[in-house]
mmCIF file of C-alpha atoms in Angstrom:
data_model
loop_
_atom_site.group_PDB
_atom_site.id
_atom_site.type_symbol
_atom_site.label_atom_id
_atom_site.label_comp_id
_atom_site.label_asym_id
_atom_site.label_seq_id
_atom_site.Cartn_x
_atom_site.Cartn_y
_atom_site.Cartn_z
ATOM 1 C CA MET U 4 -3.084 10.899 -8.642
ATOM 2 C CA ASP U 5 -1.416 7.530 -7.961
ATOM 3 C CA SER U 6 1.963 7.743 -6.242
ATOM 4 C CA ILE U 7 2.666 3.993 -5.968
ATOM 5 C CA SER U 8 3.056 3.478 -9.722
ATOM 6 C CA SER U 9 5.825 5.989 -10.386
ATOM 7 C CA GLY U 10 7.955 8.566 -8.631
ATOM 8 C CA LEU U 11 9.598 8.606 -5.195
ATOM 9 C CA VAL U 12 7.133 6.341 -3.370
ATOM 10 C CA ALA U 13 7.247 3.725 -6.127
ATOM 11 C CA ASP U 14 11.059 3.815 -6.135
ATOM 12 C CA VAL U 15 11.273 3.370 -2.355
ATOM 13 C CA LEU U 16 8.792 0.491 -2.429
ATOM 14 C CA HIS U 17 10.709 -1.223 -5.214
ATOM 15 C CA ARG U 18 13.926 -0.964 -3.192
ATOM 16 C CA LEU U 19 12.294 -2.208 0.001
ATOM 17 C CA HIS U 20 10.673 -5.203 -1.668
ATOM 18 C CA GLN U 21 14.094 -6.165 -3.043
ATOM 19 C CA GLU U 22 15.654 -5.782 0.417
ATOM 20 C CA ALA U 23 12.841 -7.854 1.928
ATOM 21 C CA GLU U 24 13.364 -10.671 -0.548
ATOM 22 C CA ILE U 25 17.081 -10.813 0.258
ATOM 23 C CA ALA U 26 16.623 -10.522 4.023
ATOM 24 C CA ASP U 27 13.888 -13.166 4.237
ATOM 25 C CA ALA U 28 15.314 -15.672 1.737
ATOM 26 C CA PRO U 29 17.415 -17.611 4.319
ATOM 27 C CA LEU U 30 14.410 -17.913 6.624
ATOM 28 C CA MET U 31 12.162 -19.183 3.842
ATOM 29 C CA GLN U 32 14.855 -21.607 2.713
ATOM 30 C CA ALA U 33 15.255 -22.920 6.250
ATOM 31 C CA PHE U 34 11.545 -23.670 6.433
ATOM 32 C CA MET U 35 11.703 -25.483 3.106
ATOM 33 C CA ASN U 36 14.774 -27.503 4.129
ATOM 34 C CA GLU U 37 13.052 -28.668 7.296
ATOM 35 C CA GLY U 38 10.271 -30.132 5.192
ATOM 36 C CA THR U 39 7.704 -28.876 7.673
ATOM 37 C CA SER U 40 4.102 -28.796 6.487
ATOM 38 C CA ARG U 41 2.060 -25.592 6.651
ATOM 39 C CA GLU U 42 -0.036 -27.046 9.451
ATOM 40 C CA GLU U 43 3.062 -27.927 11.481
ATOM 41 C CA MET U 44 4.563 -24.469 10.927
ATOM 42 C CA ILE U 45 1.383 -22.788 12.105
ATOM 43 C CA SER U 46 1.130 -25.031 15.158
ATOM 44 C CA GLN U 47 4.760 -24.359 16.092
ATOM 45 C CA ALA U 48 4.342 -20.597 15.622
ATOM 46 C CA ILE U 49 1.244 -20.471 17.799
ATOM 47 C CA ALA U 50 2.931 -22.507 20.525
ATOM 48 C CA ALA U 51 6.033 -20.289 20.429
ATOM 49 C CA GLU U 52 3.975 -17.085 20.691
ATOM 50 C CA SER U 53 2.039 -18.537 23.597
ATOM 51 C CA ARG U 54 5.280 -19.339 25.442
ATOM 52 C CA ASP U 55 7.134 -16.039 24.904
ATOM 53 C CA LEU U 56 5.897 -13.487 22.398
ATOM 54 C CA THR U 57 8.834 -11.124 22.865
ATOM 55 C CA GLU U 58 11.422 -13.850 22.287
ATOM 56 C CA VAL U 59 9.718 -14.948 19.067
ATOM 57 C CA TYR U 60 9.783 -11.508 17.528
ATOM 58 C CA GLN U 61 13.318 -10.762 18.694
ATOM 59 C CA ARG U 62 14.323 -13.768 16.589
ATOM 60 C CA PHE U 63 12.792 -12.138 13.521
ATOM 61 C CA ALA U 64 14.149 -8.649 14.233
ATOM 62 C CA ASN U 65 16.022 -8.501 10.923
ATOM 63 C CA ASN U 66 13.295 -10.094 8.808
ATOM 64 C CA PHE U 67 10.795 -7.964 6.906
ATOM 65 C CA LEU U 68 8.001 -10.586 6.795
ATOM 66 C CA SER U 69 6.187 -7.962 4.753
ATOM 67 C CA VAL U 70 3.234 -7.846 2.405
ATOM 68 C CA SER U 71 3.793 -8.695 -1.258
ATOM 69 C CA PRO U 72 3.698 -5.933 -3.897
ATOM 70 C CA ARG U 73 0.300 -7.239 -5.005
ATOM 71 C CA PHE U 74 -1.093 -7.149 -1.483
ATOM 72 C CA GLY U 75 0.389 -3.696 -0.967
ATOM 73 C CA ARG U 76 -1.414 -2.455 -4.066
ATOM 74 C CA PHE U 77 -4.608 -3.976 -2.660
ATOM 75 C CA LEU U 78 -4.127 -2.029 0.593
ATOM 76 C CA TYR U 79 -3.611 1.202 -1.334
ATOM 77 C CA MET U 80 -6.814 0.576 -3.273
ATOM 78 C CA CYS U 81 -8.762 -0.238 -0.084
ATOM 79 C CA VAL U 82 -7.763 3.052 1.524
ATOM 80 C CA ARG U 83 -8.844 4.979 -1.552
ATOM 81 C CA ALA U 84 -12.051 3.021 -2.173
ATOM 82 C CA PHE U 85 -13.191 3.415 1.448
ATOM 83 C CA LYS U 86 -11.935 7.013 1.625
ATOM 84 C CA ALA U 87 -10.228 6.132 4.890
ATOM 85 C CA GLU U 88 -8.811 8.999 6.917
ATOM 86 C CA ARG U 89 -7.809 7.197 10.121
ATOM 87 C CA ILE U 90 -5.996 3.855 9.896
ATOM 88 C CA VAL U 91 -4.511 1.617 12.594
ATOM 89 C CA GLU U 92 -1.902 -1.010 11.751
ATOM 90 C CA PHE U 93 -0.942 -3.834 14.109
ATOM 91 C CA GLY U 94 2.519 -5.155 13.157
ATOM 92 C CA SER U 95 4.278 -2.458 11.115
ATOM 93 C CA SER U 96 7.609 -4.266 10.716
ATOM 94 C CA MET U 97 9.880 -2.237 8.376
ATOM 95 C CA GLY U 98 7.050 -0.001 7.173
ATOM 96 C CA ILE U 99 6.300 -1.362 3.692
ATOM 97 C CA SER U 100 2.552 -1.741 4.214
ATOM 98 C CA ALA U 101 2.470 1.616 6.004
ATOM 99 C CA ILE U 102 3.953 3.265 2.921
ATOM 100 C CA TYR U 103 1.236 1.839 0.668
ATOM 101 C CA MET U 104 -1.512 3.064 2.980
ATOM 102 C CA ALA U 105 0.071 6.425 3.793
ATOM 103 C CA ALA U 106 0.577 7.059 0.081
ATOM 104 C CA ALA U 107 -3.157 6.588 -0.413
ATOM 105 C CA LEU U 108 -3.899 8.997 2.425
ATOM 106 C CA ARG U 109 -1.688 11.661 0.883
ATOM 107 C CA ASP U 110 -3.033 11.062 -2.620
ATOM 108 C CA MET U 111 -6.546 11.708 -1.275
ATOM 109 C CA GLY U 112 -5.528 14.869 0.541
ATOM 110 C CA GLY U 113 -4.575 13.755 4.050
ATOM 111 C CA GLY U 114 -5.206 11.478 7.000
ATOM 112 C CA ARG U 115 -3.338 9.604 9.723
ATOM 113 C CA LEU U 116 -1.953 6.101 10.086
ATOM 114 C CA ILE U 117 -1.029 4.815 13.547
ATOM 115 C CA GLY U 118 1.295 1.819 13.401
ATOM 116 C CA THR U 119 2.822 -0.255 16.156
ATOM 117 C CA ASP U 120 5.495 -2.908 16.539
ATOM 118 C CA LEU U 121 7.208 -4.765 19.366
ATOM 119 C CA GLU U 122 10.754 -4.474 17.968
ATOM 120 C CA PRO U 123 12.675 -1.186 18.501
ATOM 121 C CA GLY U 124 14.905 -1.787 15.467
ATOM 122 C CA LYS U 125 11.917 -2.328 13.211
ATOM 123 C CA ILE U 126 10.207 0.842 14.385
ATOM 124 C CA GLU U 127 13.421 2.785 13.746
ATOM 125 C CA ARG U 128 13.729 1.399 10.224
ATOM 126 C CA ALA U 129 10.025 1.856 9.523
ATOM 127 C CA ARG U 130 10.275 5.538 10.424
ATOM 128 C CA ALA U 131 13.309 5.943 8.179
ATOM 129 C CA ASN U 132 11.620 4.146 5.278
ATOM 130 C CA VAL U 133 8.422 6.169 5.559
ATOM 131 C CA ALA U 134 10.483 9.360 5.697
ATOM 132 C CA ALA U 135 12.446 8.287 2.620
ATOM 133 C CA ALA U 136 9.140 7.967 0.777
ATOM 134 C CA GLY U 137 8.192 11.495 1.854
ATOM 135 C CA LEU U 138 5.271 10.303 3.975
ATOM 136 C CA ALA U 139 6.421 10.974 7.548
ATOM 137 C CA ASP U 140 3.734 13.608 8.106
ATOM 138 C CA PHE U 141 1.008 10.997 7.684
ATOM 139 C CA VAL U 142 2.328 8.228 9.954
ATOM 140 C CA GLU U 143 2.837 7.766 13.694
ATOM 141 C CA PHE U 144 4.686 4.665 14.892
ATOM 142 C CA ARG U 145 4.305 3.423 18.464
ATOM 143 C CA LEU U 146 6.837 1.068 20.041
ATOM 144 C CA GLY U 147 5.717 -1.736 22.333
ATOM 145 C CA ASP U 148 3.045 -4.329 22.952
ATOM 146 C CA ALA U 149 0.016 -3.378 20.853
ATOM 147 C CA ARG U 150 -2.305 -4.246 23.736
ATOM 148 C CA GLU U 151 -0.789 -1.196 25.448
ATOM 149 C CA THR U 152 0.214 1.084 22.554
ATOM 150 C CA LEU U 153 -3.257 0.891 20.993
ATOM 151 C CA SER U 154 -5.186 1.307 24.217
ATOM 152 C CA SER U 155 -5.592 5.090 23.877
ATOM 153 C CA GLY U 156 -5.220 8.077 21.583
ATOM 154 C CA LEU U 157 -6.811 6.526 18.505
ATOM 155 C CA GLY U 158 -9.894 8.553 17.626
ATOM 156 C CA GLU U 159 -12.489 7.081 15.267
ATOM 157 C CA ILE U 160 -11.012 4.408 12.989
ATOM 158 C CA ASP U 161 -11.924 3.908 9.332
ATOM 159 C CA MET U 162 -9.606 0.982 8.580
ATOM 160 C CA VAL U 163 -7.501 -1.577 10.430
ATOM 161 C CA MET U 164 -4.587 -3.629 9.099
ATOM 162 C CA LEU U 165 -3.716 -6.706 11.191
ATOM 163 C CA ASP U 166 -0.296 -8.200 10.440
ATOM 164 C CA GLY U 167 1.347 -8.980 13.755
ATOM 165 C CA ALA U 168 1.418 -11.848 16.234
ATOM 166 C CA PHE U 169 -1.053 -14.503 15.062
ATOM 167 C CA THR U 170 -2.440 -15.113 18.526
ATOM 168 C CA LEU U 171 -3.315 -11.432 19.124
ATOM 169 C CA TYR U 172 -5.596 -10.717 16.170
ATOM 170 C CA LEU U 173 -8.813 -11.186 18.119
ATOM 171 C CA PRO U 174 -7.619 -9.407 21.296
ATOM 172 C CA ILE U 175 -6.442 -6.439 19.209
ATOM 173 C CA LEU U 176 -9.702 -6.282 17.261
ATOM 174 C CA ARG U 177 -11.704 -6.378 20.499
ATOM 175 C CA LEU U 178 -9.488 -3.589 21.851
ATOM 176 C CA LEU U 179 -10.181 -1.454 18.770
ATOM 177 C CA GLU U 180 -13.914 -2.212 18.459
ATOM 178 C CA PRO U 181 -15.140 0.810 20.479
ATOM 179 C CA HIS U 182 -13.291 3.084 18.031
ATOM 180 C CA LEU U 183 -14.427 1.497 14.768
ATOM 181 C CA LYS U 184 -16.685 3.620 12.590
ATOM 182 C CA PRO U 185 -19.768 2.018 11.042
ATOM 183 C CA SER U 186 -18.676 0.102 7.917
ATOM 184 C CA ALA U 187 -15.039 0.188 9.033
ATOM 185 C CA LEU U 188 -12.771 -2.078 6.991
ATOM 186 C CA ILE U 189 -10.480 -4.660 8.629
ATOM 187 C CA VAL U 190 -7.789 -6.388 6.581
ATOM 188 C CA GLY U 191 -6.149 -9.417 8.163
ATOM 189 C CA GLU U 192 -2.898 -10.631 6.611
ATOM 190 C CA ASN U 193 -1.958 -14.058 7.971
ATOM 191 C CA ALA U 194 -5.320 -14.237 9.720
ATOM 192 C CA LEU U 195 -4.991 -17.924 10.520
ATOM 193 C CA GLU U 196 -8.065 -19.950 11.361
ATOM 194 C CA GLU U 197 -6.022 -21.944 13.885
ATOM 195 C CA ALA U 198 -5.001 -18.884 15.919
ATOM 196 C CA SER U 199 -6.912 -16.842 18.518
ATOM 197 C CA GLY U 200 -10.437 -17.461 17.215
ATOM 198 C CA TYR U 201 -10.261 -14.308 15.084
ATOM 199 C CA VAL U 202 -11.588 -15.823 11.846
ATOM 200 C CA ASP U 203 -14.503 -17.559 13.583
ATOM 201 C CA TYR U 204 -15.356 -14.311 15.344
ATOM 202 C CA VAL U 205 -15.470 -12.038 12.284
ATOM 203 C CA ARG U 206 -17.296 -14.623 10.164
ATOM 204 C CA ASP U 207 -20.134 -14.808 12.689
ATOM 205 C CA PRO U 208 -22.659 -12.069 11.705
ATOM 206 C CA ARG U 209 -23.922 -11.985 15.286
ATOM 207 C CA ASN U 210 -20.688 -10.197 16.202
ATOM 208 C CA GLY U 211 -21.420 -7.355 13.802
ATOM 209 C CA TYR U 212 -19.175 -8.224 10.856
ATOM 210 C CA LEU U 213 -19.256 -9.689 7.382
ATOM 211 C CA SER U 214 -16.038 -11.408 6.386
ATOM 212 C CA LEU U 215 -14.510 -13.614 3.729
ATOM 213 C CA SER U 216 -11.135 -14.956 2.703
ATOM 214 C CA LEU U 217 -9.107 -13.171 0.040
ATOM 215 C CA PRO U 218 -7.600 -14.953 -2.968
ATOM 216 C CA LEU U 219 -4.467 -12.793 -2.737
ATOM 217 C CA ASP U 220 -1.261 -14.704 -1.896
ATOM 218 C CA PRO U 221 -2.970 -18.102 -1.384
ATOM 219 C CA GLY U 222 -1.979 -19.990 1.740
ATOM 220 C CA ARG U 223 -1.261 -16.897 3.825
ATOM 221 C CA GLY U 224 -4.709 -16.713 5.369
ATOM 222 C CA ASN U 225 -5.769 -13.271 4.161
ATOM 223 C CA GLU U 226 -9.170 -12.015 5.309
ATOM 224 C CA LEU U 227 -11.343 -9.007 4.426
ATOM 225 C CA THR U 228 -13.886 -7.877 6.995
ATOM 226 C CA VAL U 229 -16.469 -5.079 7.166
ATOM 227 C CA LYS U 230 -18.122 -3.858 10.351
ATOM 228 C CA THR U 231 -21.886 -3.993 9.918
ATOM 229 C CA ARG U 232 -23.058 -2.383 13.142
#
């Protein structure tokens, strides 16, 4: 069974990707008009998060900043290939990536995804979108700073999706480490080498991981990591 290729889930995802493209187009155009290089954009984003994380994400409250359809399909396949039953997502936004992963959980017979986001409006819309896809029974969204919302009540984790504040990837991973099952899978979208030391950490085998960059959506800093101990 594959519910992301046809039927209700596929229809909801198609609609949401269209909405995301429309909502994010002005932001992308603004970046292009400024003529800012990728390196400058990353540097500015890291500096802004370091100054005031809440203010940064309030600015993007109406932007999806979501995974691409191709990356979403990759997430679905990861959940199924690893037979994940317990997933944690840092940075749920409007719930698109959660739908891909929750669909995989349901298609395999069950499981739980715990997502979190800093923006109340995004959590509200994510819940509505997941419900529209018929997947509400498989997803729990937590509102607030992930360093607090993911500090308890997690159980043993099979898979982690990191797609939130660039500077928090390593702190969030370290927070989740005691709960990671052996061979747990960690997917980092926008896992930037310049931010937080996350990439250096997971690529060092001494820390108990094997990791490499993904060729999906080049330039976005996507990383696939497996816990090895």
